mmCIF file of C-alpha atoms and ligand atoms in Angstrom:
data_model
loop_
_atom_site.group_PDB
_atom_site.id
_atom_site.type_symbol
_atom_site.label_atom_id
_atom_site.label_comp_id
_atom_site.label_asym_id
_atom_site.label_seq_id
_atom_site.Cartn_x
_atom_site.Cartn_y
_atom_site.Cartn_z
ATOM 1 C CA MET A 267 107.547 130.103 130.058
ATOM 2 C CA SER A 268 110.356 132.613 130.486
ATOM 3 C CA GLY A 269 110.385 135.561 132.884
ATOM 4 C CA VAL A 270 110.029 137.867 129.916
ATOM 5 C CA ASP A 271 106.667 136.285 129.102
ATOM 6 C CA ILE A 272 105.411 136.924 132.652
ATOM 7 C CA ALA A 273 106.373 140.555 132.463
ATOM 8 C CA ASP A 274 104.690 140.917 129.056
ATOM 9 C CA SER A 275 101.465 139.309 130.172
ATOM 10 C CA ALA A 276 101.316 141.337 133.397
ATOM 11 C CA MET A 277 101.488 144.423 131.242
ATOM 12 C CA ALA A 278 98.569 143.094 129.226
ATOM 13 C CA ALA A 279 96.334 142.862 132.342
ATOM 14 C CA PRO A 280 93.653 145.543 132.692
ATOM 15 C CA PRO A 281 95.175 148.387 134.708
ATOM 16 C CA ASN A 282 92.522 148.326 137.440
ATOM 17 C CA VAL A 283 92.965 144.622 138.253
ATOM 18 C CA PRO A 284 95.812 144.163 140.793
ATOM 19 C CA ILE A 285 97.657 140.882 140.468
ATOM 20 C CA SER A 286 96.959 139.831 144.058
ATOM 21 C CA ASP A 287 93.176 140.337 143.618
ATOM 22 C CA VAL A 288 93.039 137.794 140.845
ATOM 23 C CA SER A 289 94.794 135.047 142.778
ATOM 24 C CA GLN A 290 93.003 135.698 146.092
ATOM 25 C CA ALA A 291 89.581 135.795 144.506
ATOM 26 C CA GLN A 292 90.227 132.306 143.152
ATOM 27 C CA GLY A 293 91.366 131.109 146.612
ATOM 28 C CA LYS A 294 94.650 129.985 145.122
ATOM 29 C CA PRO A 295 98.253 130.586 146.281
ATOM 30 C CA ALA A 296 99.629 133.947 145.190
ATOM 31 C CA PHE A 297 101.180 132.474 142.072
ATOM 32 C CA VAL A 298 99.912 133.807 138.843
ATOM 33 C CA ALA A 299 100.368 132.104 135.495
ATOM 34 C CA PRO A 300 100.577 134.357 132.454
ATOM 35 C CA ARG A 301 97.523 132.676 130.899
ATOM 36 C CA THR A 302 95.364 134.070 133.708
ATOM 37 C CA TYR A 303 95.849 137.507 132.252
ATOM 38 C CA LEU A 304 95.772 136.545 128.634
ATOM 39 C CA ASP A 305 92.442 134.796 129.184
ATOM 40 C CA GLN A 306 90.930 137.929 130.731
ATOM 41 C CA THR A 307 91.213 139.701 127.415
ATOM 42 C CA ARG A 308 89.015 137.063 125.742
ATOM 43 C CA PRO A 309 85.517 136.306 127.019
ATOM 44 C CA VAL A 310 85.271 132.631 127.899
ATOM 45 C CA VAL A 311 82.387 131.210 125.894
ATOM 46 C CA PRO A 312 81.415 127.770 127.145
ATOM 47 C CA PRO A 313 80.601 125.443 124.222
ATOM 48 C CA THR A 314 76.840 125.185 123.679
ATOM 49 C CA PRO A 315 75.798 121.681 124.634
ATOM 50 C CA LEU A 316 74.457 119.707 121.683
ATOM 51 C CA SER A 317 70.732 118.985 121.745
ATOM 52 C CA ALA A 318 69.497 115.393 121.495
ATOM 53 C CA VAL A 319 68.487 116.046 117.869
ATOM 54 C CA ASP A 320 71.960 117.439 117.094
ATOM 55 C CA ARG A 321 73.643 114.422 118.669
ATOM 56 C CA GLU A 322 71.430 112.005 116.795
ATOM 57 C CA GLN A 323 72.072 113.878 113.546
ATOM 58 C CA MET A 324 75.867 113.592 114.061
ATOM 59 C CA GLU A 325 75.510 109.871 114.872
ATOM 60 C CA GLY A 326 73.586 109.371 111.644
ATOM 61 C CA LEU A 327 76.273 111.196 109.634
ATOM 62 C CA ARG A 328 79.075 109.189 111.282
ATOM 63 C CA THR A 329 77.328 105.905 110.466
ATOM 64 C CA ILE A 330 76.975 106.915 106.814
ATOM 65 C CA ARG A 331 80.628 107.984 106.594
ATOM 66 C CA ALA A 332 81.841 104.764 108.220
ATOM 67 C CA PHE A 333 79.763 102.806 105.696
ATOM 68 C CA LEU A 334 81.199 104.769 102.738
ATOM 69 C CA LYS A 335 84.717 104.046 104.004
ATOM 70 C CA VAL A 336 84.237 100.259 103.942
ATOM 71 C CA ARG A 337 82.394 100.075 100.628
ATOM 72 C CA THR A 338 83.954 100.513 97.214
ATOM 73 C CA SER A 339 82.626 102.030 94.011
ATOM 74 C CA TYR A 340 82.237 98.462 92.686
ATOM 75 C CA ASP A 341 79.627 97.832 95.390
ATOM 76 C CA VAL A 342 77.409 100.555 93.969
ATOM 77 C CA LEU A 343 77.191 98.937 90.548
ATOM 78 C CA PRO A 344 74.202 96.723 89.796
ATOM 79 C CA LEU A 345 74.811 93.059 88.887
ATOM 80 C CA SER A 346 74.324 93.802 85.253
ATOM 81 C CA PHE A 347 74.672 97.140 83.501
ATOM 82 C CA ARG A 348 75.556 98.543 80.129
ATOM 83 C CA LEU A 349 78.219 101.076 79.360
ATOM 84 C CA ILE A 350 78.218 103.286 76.295
ATOM 85 C CA VAL A 351 81.658 104.665 75.478
ATOM 86 C CA PHE A 352 82.242 107.161 72.671
ATOM 87 C CA ASP A 353 85.264 107.106 70.433
ATOM 88 C CA THR A 354 86.749 110.605 70.305
ATOM 89 C CA SER A 355 86.506 110.575 66.502
ATOM 90 C CA LEU A 356 82.676 110.420 66.640
ATOM 91 C CA LEU A 357 80.784 113.430 65.245
ATOM 92 C CA VAL A 358 79.281 115.614 68.017
ATOM 93 C CA LYS A 359 75.959 115.469 66.134
ATOM 94 C CA LYS A 360 75.947 111.658 66.188
ATOM 95 C CA SER A 361 76.890 111.540 69.846
ATOM 96 C CA LEU A 362 73.790 113.614 70.643
ATOM 97 C CA ASN A 363 71.514 111.189 68.824
ATOM 98 C CA ILE A 364 73.068 108.212 70.601
ATOM 99 C CA LEU A 365 72.585 109.844 74.003
ATOM 100 C CA ILE A 366 68.929 110.565 73.227
ATOM 101 C CA GLN A 367 68.230 107.102 71.787
ATOM 102 C CA ASN A 368 69.688 105.480 74.898
ATOM 103 C CA GLY A 369 68.184 107.854 77.437
ATOM 104 C CA ILE A 370 71.570 108.850 78.892
ATOM 105 C CA VAL A 371 73.173 112.258 79.414
ATOM 106 C CA SER A 372 76.887 111.525 79.540
ATOM 107 C CA ALA A 373 79.455 109.022 78.277
ATOM 108 C CA PRO A 374 83.141 108.262 78.844
ATOM 109 C CA LEU A 375 85.412 109.056 75.911
ATOM 110 C CA TRP A 376 87.912 106.655 74.439
ATOM 111 C CA ASP A 377 90.888 107.692 72.353
ATOM 112 C CA SER A 378 91.396 104.682 70.091
ATOM 113 C CA LYS A 379 94.659 106.068 68.707
ATOM 114 C CA THR A 380 96.342 105.857 72.097
ATOM 115 C CA SER A 381 93.930 103.302 73.635
ATOM 116 C CA THR A 382 93.353 105.549 76.623
ATOM 117 C CA PHE A 383 90.443 106.976 78.565
ATOM 118 C CA ALA A 384 89.957 110.547 77.334
ATOM 119 C CA GLY A 385 87.608 112.031 79.938
ATOM 120 C CA LEU A 386 83.871 112.193 80.464
ATOM 121 C CA LEU A 387 81.535 113.841 77.986
ATOM 122 C CA THR A 388 78.740 115.684 79.831
ATOM 123 C CA THR A 389 76.027 118.238 79.121
ATOM 124 C CA SER A 390 78.592 120.979 79.877
ATOM 125 C CA ASP A 391 80.454 120.031 76.702
ATOM 126 C CA TYR A 392 77.307 120.422 74.589
ATOM 127 C CA ILE A 393 76.640 123.744 76.289
ATOM 128 C CA ASN A 394 80.146 124.799 75.225
ATOM 129 C CA VAL A 395 79.340 123.924 71.599
ATOM 130 C CA ILE A 396 76.142 125.977 71.861
ATOM 131 C CA GLN A 397 78.055 128.943 73.241
ATOM 132 C CA TYR A 398 80.701 128.622 70.566
ATOM 133 C CA TYR A 399 78.053 128.645 67.852
ATOM 134 C CA TRP A 400 76.281 131.560 69.543
ATOM 135 C CA GLN A 401 79.476 133.613 69.546
ATOM 136 C CA ASN A 402 80.435 132.537 66.000
ATOM 137 C CA PRO A 403 77.122 132.121 64.093
ATOM 138 C CA ASP A 404 78.960 131.808 60.786
ATOM 139 C CA ALA A 405 80.617 128.649 62.174
ATOM 140 C CA LEU A 406 77.407 126.596 61.805
ATOM 141 C CA ALA A 407 78.738 124.663 58.816
ATOM 142 C CA ARG A 408 81.799 123.731 60.856
ATOM 143 C CA VAL A 409 79.755 122.907 63.993
ATOM 144 C CA ASP A 410 78.118 120.183 61.939
ATOM 145 C CA GLN A 411 81.523 118.656 61.235
ATOM 146 C CA PHE A 412 82.805 118.837 64.806
ATOM 147 C CA ARG A 413 84.039 115.586 66.234
ATOM 148 C CA LEU A 414 84.330 114.899 69.932
ATOM 149 C CA ASN A 415 88.098 115.367 69.768
ATOM 150 C CA SER A 416 87.567 118.979 68.622
ATOM 151 C CA LEU A 417 85.746 119.808 71.866
ATOM 152 C CA ARG A 418 89.019 120.693 73.532
ATOM 153 C CA ASP A 419 89.710 123.338 70.885
ATOM 154 C CA ILE A 420 86.237 124.793 71.416
ATOM 155 C CA GLU A 421 86.844 124.902 75.140
ATOM 156 C CA LYS A 422 90.174 126.630 74.579
ATOM 157 C CA ALA A 423 88.534 129.163 72.245
ATOM 158 C CA LEU A 424 85.868 129.904 74.872
ATOM 159 C CA GLY A 425 88.352 129.874 77.759
ATOM 160 C CA VAL A 426 86.121 127.531 79.787
ATOM 161 C CA THR A 427 86.887 124.506 81.952
ATOM 162 C CA PRO A 428 88.043 121.596 79.806
ATOM 163 C CA ILE A 429 86.444 118.146 79.669
ATOM 164 C CA GLU A 430 86.216 116.456 83.058
ATOM 165 C CA THR A 431 89.070 113.967 83.413
ATOM 166 C CA VAL A 432 88.789 113.042 87.102
ATOM 167 C CA SER A 433 88.362 109.300 87.639
ATOM 168 C CA ILE A 434 88.787 106.687 90.363
ATOM 169 C CA HIS A 435 89.769 103.034 90.606
ATOM 170 C CA PRO A 436 86.617 100.992 91.294
ATOM 171 C CA GLU A 437 88.193 99.264 94.293
ATOM 172 C CA ARG A 438 88.967 102.485 96.142
ATOM 173 C CA PRO A 439 86.638 103.304 99.053
ATOM 174 C CA LEU A 440 83.404 104.961 98.020
ATOM 175 C CA TYR A 441 84.183 107.722 100.503
ATOM 176 C CA GLU A 442 87.221 108.633 98.383
ATOM 177 C CA ALA A 443 85.134 108.715 95.203
ATOM 178 C CA CYS A 444 82.712 111.103 96.935
ATOM 179 C CA ARG A 445 85.523 113.362 98.142
ATOM 180 C CA LYS A 446 86.979 113.486 94.626
ATOM 181 C CA MET A 447 83.589 114.418 93.218
ATOM 182 C CA LEU A 448 83.127 117.183 95.776
ATOM 183 C CA GLU A 449 86.621 118.574 95.192
ATOM 184 C CA SER A 450 86.216 118.687 91.417
ATOM 185 C CA ARG A 451 82.497 119.645 91.590
ATOM 186 C CA ALA A 452 81.851 116.700 89.262
ATOM 187 C CA ARG A 453 78.343 115.259 89.414
ATOM 188 C CA ARG A 454 79.533 111.868 88.183
ATOM 189 C CA ILE A 455 82.846 110.019 88.185
ATOM 190 C CA PRO A 456 84.150 107.338 85.810
ATOM 191 C CA LEU A 457 85.558 104.143 87.317
ATOM 192 C CA VAL A 458 88.826 103.385 85.557
ATOM 193 C CA ASP A 459 90.794 100.164 86.053
ATOM 194 C CA ILE A 460 93.903 98.654 84.452
ATOM 195 C CA ASP A 461 93.403 95.553 82.343
ATOM 196 C CA ASP A 462 95.513 92.711 83.800
ATOM 197 C CA GLU A 463 96.496 91.332 80.403
ATOM 198 C CA THR A 464 97.051 94.401 78.262
ATOM 199 C CA HIS A 465 97.997 96.732 81.149
ATOM 200 C CA ARG A 466 95.902 99.381 79.439
ATOM 201 C CA THR A 467 93.311 101.597 81.085
ATOM 202 C CA MET A 468 89.771 100.266 80.981
ATOM 203 C CA VAL A 469 86.587 102.199 81.770
ATOM 204 C CA VAL A 470 84.385 100.007 83.986
ATOM 205 C CA SER A 471 81.408 102.279 84.548
ATOM 206 C CA VAL A 472 80.390 105.739 85.711
ATOM 207 C CA ILE A 473 78.792 106.440 89.078
ATOM 208 C CA THR A 474 76.649 109.461 89.739
ATOM 209 C CA GLN A 475 75.780 111.457 92.848
ATOM 210 C CA TYR A 476 72.266 110.059 92.597
ATOM 211 C CA ARG A 477 73.476 106.457 92.564
ATOM 212 C CA ILE A 478 75.675 107.023 95.620
ATOM 213 C CA LEU A 479 72.949 108.754 97.629
ATOM 214 C CA LYS A 480 70.464 106.058 96.672
ATOM 215 C CA PHE A 481 72.976 103.384 97.748
ATOM 216 C CA ILE A 482 73.249 105.151 101.115
ATOM 217 C CA THR A 483 69.517 105.415 101.690
ATOM 218 C CA VAL A 484 68.780 101.850 100.584
ATOM 219 C CA ASN A 485 71.455 100.385 102.867
ATOM 220 C CA ILE A 486 71.604 102.612 105.939
ATOM 221 C CA LYS A 487 68.554 102.936 108.129
ATOM 222 C CA GLU A 488 70.390 105.601 110.157
ATOM 223 C CA THR A 489 69.454 108.196 107.519
ATOM 224 C CA GLN A 490 66.322 108.303 109.693
ATOM 225 C CA LYS A 491 68.448 109.984 112.351
ATOM 226 C CA LEU A 492 68.859 113.094 110.204
ATOM 227 C CA ARG A 493 65.879 114.797 111.811
ATOM 228 C CA LYS A 494 66.987 118.429 111.796
ATOM 229 C CA PRO A 495 64.735 120.495 109.538
ATOM 230 C CA LEU A 496 66.336 122.494 106.724
ATOM 231 C CA ARG A 497 65.480 125.747 108.535
ATOM 232 C CA ASP A 498 68.033 124.689 111.192
ATOM 233 C CA LEU A 499 70.638 123.829 108.554
ATOM 234 C CA PRO A 500 71.068 127.213 106.845
ATOM 235 C CA HIS A 501 74.384 126.195 105.263
ATOM 236 C CA VAL A 502 72.835 123.178 103.472
ATOM 237 C CA GLY A 503 71.568 124.297 100.066
ATOM 238 C CA THR A 504 71.572 127.761 98.503
ATOM 239 C CA TYR A 505 69.216 130.515 99.618
ATOM 240 C CA SER A 506 70.717 133.725 98.279
ATOM 241 C CA ASP A 507 71.820 134.956 94.899
ATOM 242 C CA LEU A 508 69.571 132.388 93.250
ATOM 243 C CA ALA A 509 69.567 132.181 89.465
ATOM 244 C CA SER A 510 65.975 132.058 88.216
ATOM 245 C CA ALA A 511 64.117 132.991 85.049
ATOM 246 C CA PHE A 512 60.643 133.395 83.557
ATOM 247 C CA MET A 513 58.902 131.460 80.811
ATOM 248 C CA ASP A 514 59.568 134.276 78.350
ATOM 249 C CA THR A 515 63.288 134.602 79.209
ATOM 250 C CA PRO A 516 65.423 133.733 76.132
ATOM 251 C CA VAL A 517 66.718 130.198 76.618
ATOM 252 C CA MET A 518 70.253 131.399 75.789
ATOM 253 C CA ASP A 519 70.167 133.684 78.865
ATOM 254 C CA VAL A 520 69.361 130.668 81.016
ATOM 255 C CA ILE A 521 72.134 128.626 79.393
ATOM 256 C CA HIS A 522 74.575 131.452 80.228
ATOM 257 C CA MET A 523 73.382 131.325 83.859
ATOM 258 C CA LEU A 524 74.131 127.591 83.990
ATOM 259 C CA VAL A 525 77.673 128.241 82.795
ATOM 260 C CA GLN A 526 78.418 131.372 84.812
ATOM 261 C CA LYS A 527 77.288 129.868 88.111
ATOM 262 C CA ASN A 528 78.371 126.298 87.320
ATOM 263 C CA ILE A 529 74.927 125.014 88.290
ATOM 264 C CA SER A 530 72.773 122.299 86.767
ATOM 265 C CA SER A 531 69.338 123.947 86.925
ATOM 266 C CA VAL A 532 67.468 127.242 86.976
ATOM 267 C CA PRO A 533 63.996 127.497 88.557
ATOM 268 C CA ILE A 534 61.395 129.100 86.289
ATOM 269 C CA LEU A 535 59.032 131.482 88.043
ATOM 270 C CA ASP A 536 55.675 133.080 87.446
ATOM 271 C CA LYS A 537 55.374 136.873 87.669
ATOM 272 C CA ASP A 538 54.555 136.528 91.395
ATOM 273 C CA LYS A 539 57.706 134.403 91.957
ATOM 274 C CA THR A 540 55.760 131.140 92.194
ATOM 275 C CA VAL A 541 57.872 128.202 90.998
ATOM 276 C CA ILE A 542 56.276 126.746 87.869
ATOM 277 C CA ASN A 543 59.101 124.722 86.317
ATOM 278 C CA VAL A 544 62.852 124.135 86.272
ATOM 279 C CA PHE A 545 65.174 124.374 83.282
ATOM 280 C CA GLU A 546 67.832 121.682 83.653
ATOM 281 C CA ALA A 547 71.250 121.407 82.017
ATOM 282 C CA VAL A 548 70.089 118.104 80.477
ATOM 283 C CA ASP A 549 67.337 120.015 78.634
ATOM 284 C CA VAL A 550 69.989 121.364 76.246
ATOM 285 C CA ILE A 551 70.361 117.885 74.780
ATOM 286 C CA THR A 552 66.831 117.846 73.364
ATOM 287 C CA LEU A 553 67.204 121.481 72.367
ATOM 288 C CA ILE A 554 70.037 120.763 69.923
ATOM 289 C CA LYS A 555 68.885 117.271 68.973
ATOM 290 C CA GLY A 556 69.901 116.397 65.412
ATOM 291 C CA GLY A 557 72.401 119.269 65.374
ATOM 292 C CA VAL A 558 69.713 121.958 65.109
ATOM 293 C CA TYR A 559 71.353 125.058 66.551
ATOM 294 C CA ASP A 560 68.803 127.480 65.066
ATOM 295 C CA ASP A 561 66.336 126.821 67.883
ATOM 296 C CA LEU A 562 68.437 128.780 70.306
ATOM 297 C CA ASN A 563 66.322 131.880 69.750
ATOM 298 C CA LEU A 564 63.481 130.207 71.641
ATOM 299 C CA SER A 565 62.138 131.310 75.000
ATOM 300 C CA VAL A 566 62.474 128.977 77.985
ATOM 301 C CA GLY A 567 58.771 128.129 77.729
ATOM 302 C CA GLU A 568 59.142 127.075 74.093
ATOM 303 C CA ALA A 569 62.301 125.109 74.869
ATOM 304 C CA LEU A 570 60.584 123.210 77.695
ATOM 305 C CA LEU A 571 57.858 122.068 75.269
ATOM 306 C CA LYS A 572 60.523 119.932 73.596
ATOM 307 C CA ARG A 573 60.970 117.792 76.695
ATOM 308 C CA SER A 574 60.099 114.155 76.301
ATOM 309 C CA ASP A 575 56.798 112.926 77.750
ATOM 310 C CA ASP A 576 58.526 110.792 80.365
ATOM 311 C CA PHE A 577 59.982 113.832 82.140
ATOM 312 C CA PRO A 578 59.660 112.867 85.820
ATOM 313 C CA GLY A 579 58.562 116.331 86.988
ATOM 314 C CA ILE A 580 60.111 118.680 89.499
ATOM 315 C CA TYR A 581 60.545 117.989 93.201
ATOM 316 C CA THR A 582 59.961 120.601 95.842
ATOM 317 C CA CYS A 583 60.414 120.660 99.594
ATOM 318 C CA SER A 584 59.935 123.155 102.410
ATOM 319 C CA MET A 585 62.169 124.516 105.161
ATOM 320 C CA GLN A 586 60.333 122.201 107.568
ATOM 321 C CA ASP A 587 61.539 119.078 105.736
ATOM 322 C CA GLN A 588 64.259 116.980 107.317
ATOM 323 C CA LEU A 589 67.135 115.303 105.512
ATOM 324 C CA SER A 590 65.614 111.962 106.550
ATOM 325 C CA THR A 591 62.587 112.648 104.349
ATOM 326 C CA ILE A 592 64.834 113.999 101.601
ATOM 327 C CA TYR A 593 66.772 110.688 101.715
ATOM 328 C CA ASP A 594 63.426 108.796 101.652
ATOM 329 C CA THR A 595 62.461 110.621 98.470
ATOM 330 C CA ILE A 596 65.845 109.810 96.915
ATOM 331 C CA ARG A 597 65.217 106.133 97.710
ATOM 332 C CA LYS A 598 61.837 106.170 96.002
ATOM 333 C CA SER A 599 62.427 108.475 93.044
ATOM 334 C CA ARG A 600 65.116 109.458 90.628
ATOM 335 C CA VAL A 601 65.427 113.019 91.863
ATOM 336 C CA HIS A 602 68.343 115.364 91.198
ATOM 337 C CA ARG A 603 67.383 118.421 93.162
ATOM 338 C CA PHE A 604 64.718 119.860 95.404
ATOM 339 C CA ILE A 605 63.407 123.348 94.855
ATOM 340 C CA ILE A 606 62.729 124.807 98.300
ATOM 341 C CA ILE A 607 59.465 126.731 98.395
ATOM 342 C CA ASP A 608 57.372 128.512 101.017
ATOM 343 C CA GLU A 609 53.679 127.882 101.748
ATOM 344 C CA ASP A 610 52.707 130.016 98.708
ATOM 345 C CA SER A 611 54.991 127.980 96.401
ATOM 346 C CA ARG A 612 57.398 130.910 96.155
ATOM 347 C CA LEU A 613 61.097 130.205 95.626
ATOM 348 C CA LYS A 614 63.119 130.047 98.882
ATOM 349 C CA GLY A 615 66.190 128.090 97.827
ATOM 350 C CA VAL A 616 67.712 125.147 96.005
ATOM 351 C CA LEU A 617 68.913 121.880 97.540
ATOM 352 C CA THR A 618 70.820 119.749 95.047
ATOM 353 C CA LEU A 619 72.469 116.349 95.308
ATOM 354 C CA SER A 620 75.845 118.151 95.561
ATOM 355 C CA ASP A 621 74.596 119.945 98.689
ATOM 356 C CA ILE A 622 73.312 116.722 100.252
ATOM 357 C CA LEU A 623 76.520 114.833 99.461
ATOM 358 C CA GLU A 624 78.683 117.644 100.796
ATOM 359 C CA TYR A 625 76.749 117.883 104.058
ATOM 360 C CA THR A 626 76.681 114.113 104.489
ATOM 361 C CA LEU A 627 80.443 113.827 104.082
ATOM 362 C CA LEU A 628 81.863 117.017 105.487
ATOM 363 C CA GLU A 629 79.592 118.460 108.183
ATOM 364 C CA GLY A 630 81.621 118.834 111.392
ATOM 365 C CA GLU A 631 84.567 116.979 109.805
ATOM 366 C CA ALA A 632 87.050 119.766 110.584
ATOM 367 C CA ASP A 633 86.062 119.612 114.282
ATOM 368 C CA GLU A 634 86.459 115.850 114.562
HETATM 369 P P1 AMP B 1316 74.371 121.637 91.215
HETATM 370 O O1 AMP B 1316 75.480 121.612 90.281
HETATM 371 O O2 AMP B 1316 73.071 121.928 90.589
HETATM 372 O O3 AMP B 1316 74.368 120.469 92.131
HETATM 373 O O4 AMP B 1316 74.606 122.915 92.163
HETATM 374 C C1 AMP B 1316 75.870 123.306 92.623
HETATM 375 C C2 AMP B 1316 75.681 124.335 93.739
HETATM 376 O O5 AMP B 1316 74.986 125.466 93.223
HETATM 377 C C3 AMP B 1316 74.848 123.841 94.925
HETATM 378 O O6 AMP B 1316 75.397 124.351 96.118
HETATM 379 C C4 AMP B 1316 73.475 124.418 94.690
HETATM 380 O O7 AMP B 1316 72.756 124.692 95.883
HETATM 381 C C5 AMP B 1316 73.788 125.703 93.952
HETATM 382 N N1 AMP B 1316 72.718 126.013 92.978
HETATM 383 C C6 AMP B 1316 72.048 125.131 92.194
HETATM 384 N N2 AMP B 1316 71.121 125.758 91.432
HETATM 385 C C7 AMP B 1316 71.213 127.067 91.736
HETATM 386 C C8 AMP B 1316 70.533 128.252 91.286
HETATM 387 N N3 AMP B 1316 69.574 128.203 90.365
HETATM 388 N N4 AMP B 1316 70.911 129.444 91.813
HETATM 389 C C9 AMP B 1316 71.905 129.513 92.736
HETATM 390 N N5 AMP B 1316 72.573 128.449 93.202
HETATM 391 C C10 AMP B 1316 72.242 127.240 92.727
#
């Protein structure tokens, strides 16, 4: 430190604190470092010691992260699986029927002209078609003729985010796949490899947030260490500015909410704010099944009647629930979100798989 610094810091000392007082009070030689004065301007806040539950929670998170760093996306795949890939020249209407017949909600796209992976088709793309039709009702005849490769033009016309093209090599660490998903806000990520013989890209499979979280909870018993209740984790999940609707809300209003907030579900409430259902982005698929865009004048209640009988139901939790029990539920059931309710079943918040994944990967990361 130069002499100039000492002079500057002495000037910064409170006027009623003589230099000698500071050093004598500390029982130290009368040598004063500039920091002594600088520190006086800031209150010294000792770090709050972590509670046993906090420590255990961090240990649990570290174990999960270490596991994700030594596993690859390949490890998540079952021994045998099927993959449905759509050629980009397929009619949008046909693609809908294929999704419904196979009980899936997304598919990788393949451009057979260039023999390349062309992105992932998801419910957001169908929502874009709905919005396009809604804004241009006289385009219905054309909507019927839309092929998957015209989706980009629709997205351009609407000025919305284009088809998701993020992907990862299946041999990269799973941790990296999760980080990519969080960064792009994608709820699923295609695994894309290069064929050894043809040197062309090859779509291996698609992994979802659900599959990753289930893989964690099936393999890591340390999820049991995540014992902090949600009420002590206020930054996990969303509790304010919640998008919700009523049974008589026009379904188009709810679809707009999904797009505007980039969310995958909207809780449906009773007049007294009790949660009675949830409209999910995947519900749009059955809504426009067979290319019927005229049903968009329905209310949410009417739209929900179109759901198939095997709808698994909605999952709720309370602020008292811990992430360990949330992980237990993920292990046992194919759940995509938890609607957080109070003791009167009123809406308190939303905890989605994105929130759980983000917390599991990133909590305290900046500090470490
Ligand atoms: P999702 O795409 O559904 O995983 O949600 C993305 C983010 O939006 C998460 O942080 C959720 O907590 C939040 N979110 C989900 N649904 C809603 C909603 N209806 N209102 C407000 N935020 C929500």
